[in-house]
């Protein structure tokens, strides 16, 4: 039981770091292209942590409610982040999409 709590905590912490960075860069500052490039790596790491932890939660204990939509959203967020690497001119749009998807994931955690 303690292991499941730790995995859920790590998942939530990674989501909050990723979402906090997106909100900070998207709403509070006017980031340079260098800032965006550096933050992309944080997004990749946090996104991978969220995705992997959701999979681990599924196999370690009872899967969370709405497991497949959560994994789908985490995967979509990673794909959107990766697409902004390929098309840097769309990075602002990618940040907006990821912010919205991140708040949906955060909503599921707030409900639990």
PDB file of C-alpha atoms in Angstrom:
ATOM      1  CA  UNK A   1       0.000   0.000   0.000  1.00  0.00           C
ATOM      2  CA  UNK A   2       2.834   2.396   0.814  1.00  0.00           C
ATOM      3  CA  UNK A   3       4.455   1.644  -2.559  1.00  0.00           C
ATOM      4  CA  UNK A   4       1.245   2.522  -4.383  1.00  0.00           C
ATOM      5  CA  UNK A   5       1.043   5.812  -2.483  1.00  0.00           C
ATOM      6  CA  UNK A   6       4.646   6.631  -3.437  1.00  0.00           C
ATOM      7  CA  UNK A   7       4.023   5.905  -7.118  1.00  0.00           C
ATOM      8  CA  UNK A   8       0.902   8.060  -7.137  1.00  0.00           C
ATOM      9  CA  UNK A   9       2.819  10.839  -5.406  1.00  0.00           C
ATOM     10  CA  UNK A  10       5.662  10.690  -7.958  1.00  0.00           C
ATOM     11  CA  UNK A  11       3.114  10.768 -10.785  1.00  0.00           C
ATOM     12  CA  UNK A  12       1.363  13.785  -9.327  1.00  0.00           C
ATOM     13  CA  UNK A  13       4.648  15.580  -8.602  1.00  0.00           C
ATOM     14  CA  UNK A  14       5.867  15.080 -12.185  1.00  0.00           C
ATOM     15  CA  UNK A  15       2.545  16.329 -13.548  1.00  0.00           C
ATOM     16  CA  UNK A  16       2.649  19.399 -11.306  1.00  0.00           C
ATOM     17  CA  UNK A  17       6.234  20.245 -12.312  1.00  0.00           C
ATOM     18  CA  UNK A  18       5.371  19.880 -16.002  1.00  0.00           C
ATOM     19  CA  UNK A  19       2.138  21.825 -15.716  1.00  0.00           C
ATOM     20  CA  UNK A  20       3.733  24.512 -13.549  1.00  0.00           C
ATOM     21  CA  UNK A  21       6.464  25.037 -16.108  1.00  0.00           C
ATOM     22  CA  UNK A  22       3.934  25.232 -18.921  1.00  0.00           C
ATOM     23  CA  UNK A  23       1.851  27.815 -17.080  1.00  0.00           C
ATOM     24  CA  UNK A  24       4.894  29.838 -16.089  1.00  0.00           C
ATOM     25  CA  UNK A  25       6.334  29.918 -19.594  1.00  0.00           C
ATOM     26  CA  UNK A  26       2.991  30.318 -21.331  1.00  0.00           C
ATOM     27  CA  UNK A  27       1.216  32.850 -19.175  1.00  0.00           C
ATOM     28  CA  UNK A  28       3.660  34.653 -16.938  1.00  0.00           C
ATOM     29  CA  UNK A  29       6.702  35.218 -19.126  1.00  0.00           C
ATOM     30  CA  UNK A  30       7.645  35.821 -22.726  1.00  0.00           C
ATOM     31  CA  UNK A  31      10.062  32.912 -23.166  1.00  0.00           C
ATOM     32  CA  UNK A  32      12.893  32.996 -25.631  1.00  0.00           C
ATOM     33  CA  UNK A  33      13.445  30.101 -27.985  1.00  0.00           C
ATOM     34  CA  UNK A  34      16.328  28.982 -25.759  1.00  0.00           C
ATOM     35  CA  UNK A  35      14.034  28.897 -22.701  1.00  0.00           C
ATOM     36  CA  UNK A  36      11.507  26.830 -24.630  1.00  0.00           C
ATOM     37  CA  UNK A  37      14.169  24.406 -25.828  1.00  0.00           C
ATOM     38  CA  UNK A  38      15.492  23.885 -22.311  1.00  0.00           C
ATOM     39  CA  UNK A  39      12.015  23.405 -20.889  1.00  0.00           C
ATOM     40  CA  UNK A  40      11.175  20.803 -23.529  1.00  0.00           C
ATOM     41  CA  UNK A  41      13.597  18.382 -21.879  1.00  0.00           C
ATOM     42  CA  UNK A  42      11.878  18.891 -18.534  1.00  0.00           C
ATOM     43  CA  UNK A  43       8.567  18.220 -20.250  1.00  0.00           C
ATOM     44  CA  UNK A  44       9.868  15.030 -21.851  1.00  0.00           C
ATOM     45  CA  UNK A  45      11.170  13.706 -18.535  1.00  0.00           C
ATOM     46  CA  UNK A  46       8.045  14.637 -16.570  1.00  0.00           C
ATOM     47  CA  UNK A  47       5.790  13.250 -19.294  1.00  0.00           C
ATOM     48  CA  UNK A  48       7.690   9.979 -19.371  1.00  0.00           C
ATOM     49  CA  UNK A  49       7.492   9.722 -15.580  1.00  0.00           C
ATOM     50  CA  UNK A  50       3.727  10.304 -15.628  1.00  0.00           C
ATOM     51  CA  UNK A  51       3.224   7.776 -18.428  1.00  0.00           C
ATOM     52  CA  UNK A  52       5.411   5.067 -16.865  1.00  0.00           C
ATOM     53  CA  UNK A  53       3.985   5.567 -13.378  1.00  0.00           C
ATOM     54  CA  UNK A  54       0.430   5.215 -14.696  1.00  0.00           C
ATOM     55  CA  UNK A  55       1.410   1.907 -16.299  1.00  0.00           C
ATOM     56  CA  UNK A  56       3.107   0.758 -13.078  1.00  0.00           C
ATOM     57  CA  UNK A  57       0.028   1.707 -11.033  1.00  0.00           C
ATOM     58  CA  UNK A  58      -2.095  -0.456 -13.331  1.00  0.00           C
ATOM     59  CA  UNK A  59       0.023  -3.540 -12.678  1.00  0.00           C
ATOM     60  CA  UNK A  60       0.958  -2.999  -9.009  1.00  0.00           C
ATOM     61  CA  UNK A  61      -2.506  -2.418  -7.646  1.00  0.00           C
ATOM     62  CA  UNK A  62      -5.989  -1.648  -8.752  1.00  0.00           C
ATOM     63  CA  UNK A  63      -5.918   0.612 -11.791  1.00  0.00           C
ATOM     64  CA  UNK A  64      -7.097   4.176 -11.221  1.00  0.00           C
ATOM     65  CA  UNK A  65     -10.520   5.251 -12.398  1.00  0.00           C
ATOM     66  CA  UNK A  66     -10.506   6.184 -16.078  1.00  0.00           C
ATOM     67  CA  UNK A  67      -7.120   4.516 -16.559  1.00  0.00           C
ATOM     68  CA  UNK A  68      -7.184   4.370 -20.351  1.00  0.00           C
ATOM     69  CA  UNK A  69      -8.181   8.029 -20.837  1.00  0.00           C
ATOM     70  CA  UNK A  70      -5.431   9.066 -18.406  1.00  0.00           C
ATOM     71  CA  UNK A  71      -2.787   7.066 -20.242  1.00  0.00           C
ATOM     72  CA  UNK A  72      -4.142   8.397 -23.517  1.00  0.00           C
ATOM     73  CA  UNK A  73      -3.893  11.990 -22.296  1.00  0.00           C
ATOM     74  CA  UNK A  74      -0.361  11.478 -20.985  1.00  0.00           C
ATOM     75  CA  UNK A  75       0.617   9.912 -24.321  1.00  0.00           C
ATOM     76  CA  UNK A  76      -1.057  12.745 -26.222  1.00  0.00           C
ATOM     77  CA  UNK A  77       0.819  15.302 -24.130  1.00  0.00           C
ATOM     78  CA  UNK A  78       4.105  13.584 -24.933  1.00  0.00           C
ATOM     79  CA  UNK A  79       3.253  13.481 -28.641  1.00  0.00           C
ATOM     80  CA  UNK A  80       2.317  17.163 -28.635  1.00  0.00           C
ATOM     81  CA  UNK A  81       5.594  18.011 -26.877  1.00  0.00           C
ATOM     82  CA  UNK A  82       7.565  15.931 -29.383  1.00  0.00           C
ATOM     83  CA  UNK A  83       5.745  17.538 -32.305  1.00  0.00           C
ATOM     84  CA  UNK A  84       6.845  20.967 -31.123  1.00  0.00           C
ATOM     85  CA  UNK A  85      10.422  19.714 -31.433  1.00  0.00           C
ATOM     86  CA  UNK A  86       9.813  18.898 -35.086  1.00  0.00           C
ATOM     87  CA  UNK A  87       7.922  22.133 -35.778  1.00  0.00           C
ATOM     88  CA  UNK A  88       9.372  24.821 -33.466  1.00  0.00           C
ATOM     89  CA  UNK A  89       7.074  27.502 -34.881  1.00  0.00           C
ATOM     90  CA  UNK A  90       4.116  25.690 -33.283  1.00  0.00           C
ATOM     91  CA  UNK A  91       5.627  25.527 -29.789  1.00  0.00           C
ATOM     92  CA  UNK A  92       3.205  28.128 -28.375  1.00  0.00           C
ATOM     93  CA  UNK A  93       0.221  26.144 -29.637  1.00  0.00           C
ATOM     94  CA  UNK A  94       1.736  22.937 -28.253  1.00  0.00           C
ATOM     95  CA  UNK A  95       2.191  24.571 -24.856  1.00  0.00           C
ATOM     96  CA  UNK A  96      -1.445  25.686 -24.821  1.00  0.00           C
ATOM     97  CA  UNK A  97      -2.687  22.212 -25.748  1.00  0.00           C
ATOM     98  CA  UNK A  98      -0.470  20.550 -23.149  1.00  0.00           C
ATOM     99  CA  UNK A  99      -1.597  23.012 -20.479  1.00  0.00           C
ATOM    100  CA  UNK A 100      -5.247  22.166 -21.139  1.00  0.00           C
ATOM    101  CA  UNK A 101      -4.575  18.411 -21.177  1.00  0.00           C
ATOM    102  CA  UNK A 102      -2.461  18.709 -18.033  1.00  0.00           C
ATOM    103  CA  UNK A 103      -5.296  20.409 -16.166  1.00  0.00           C
ATOM    104  CA  UNK A 104      -7.629  17.579 -17.199  1.00  0.00           C
ATOM    105  CA  UNK A 105      -5.175  15.041 -15.720  1.00  0.00           C
ATOM    106  CA  UNK A 106      -4.827  17.163 -12.598  1.00  0.00           C
ATOM    107  CA  UNK A 107      -8.620  17.234 -12.283  1.00  0.00           C
ATOM    108  CA  UNK A 108      -8.668  13.419 -12.112  1.00  0.00           C
ATOM    109  CA  UNK A 109      -6.142  13.515  -9.280  1.00  0.00           C
ATOM    110  CA  UNK A 110      -8.152  16.155  -7.436  1.00  0.00           C
ATOM    111  CA  UNK A 111     -11.249  13.944  -7.644  1.00  0.00           C
ATOM    112  CA  UNK A 112      -9.522  10.996  -5.968  1.00  0.00           C
TER     113      UNK A 112
END
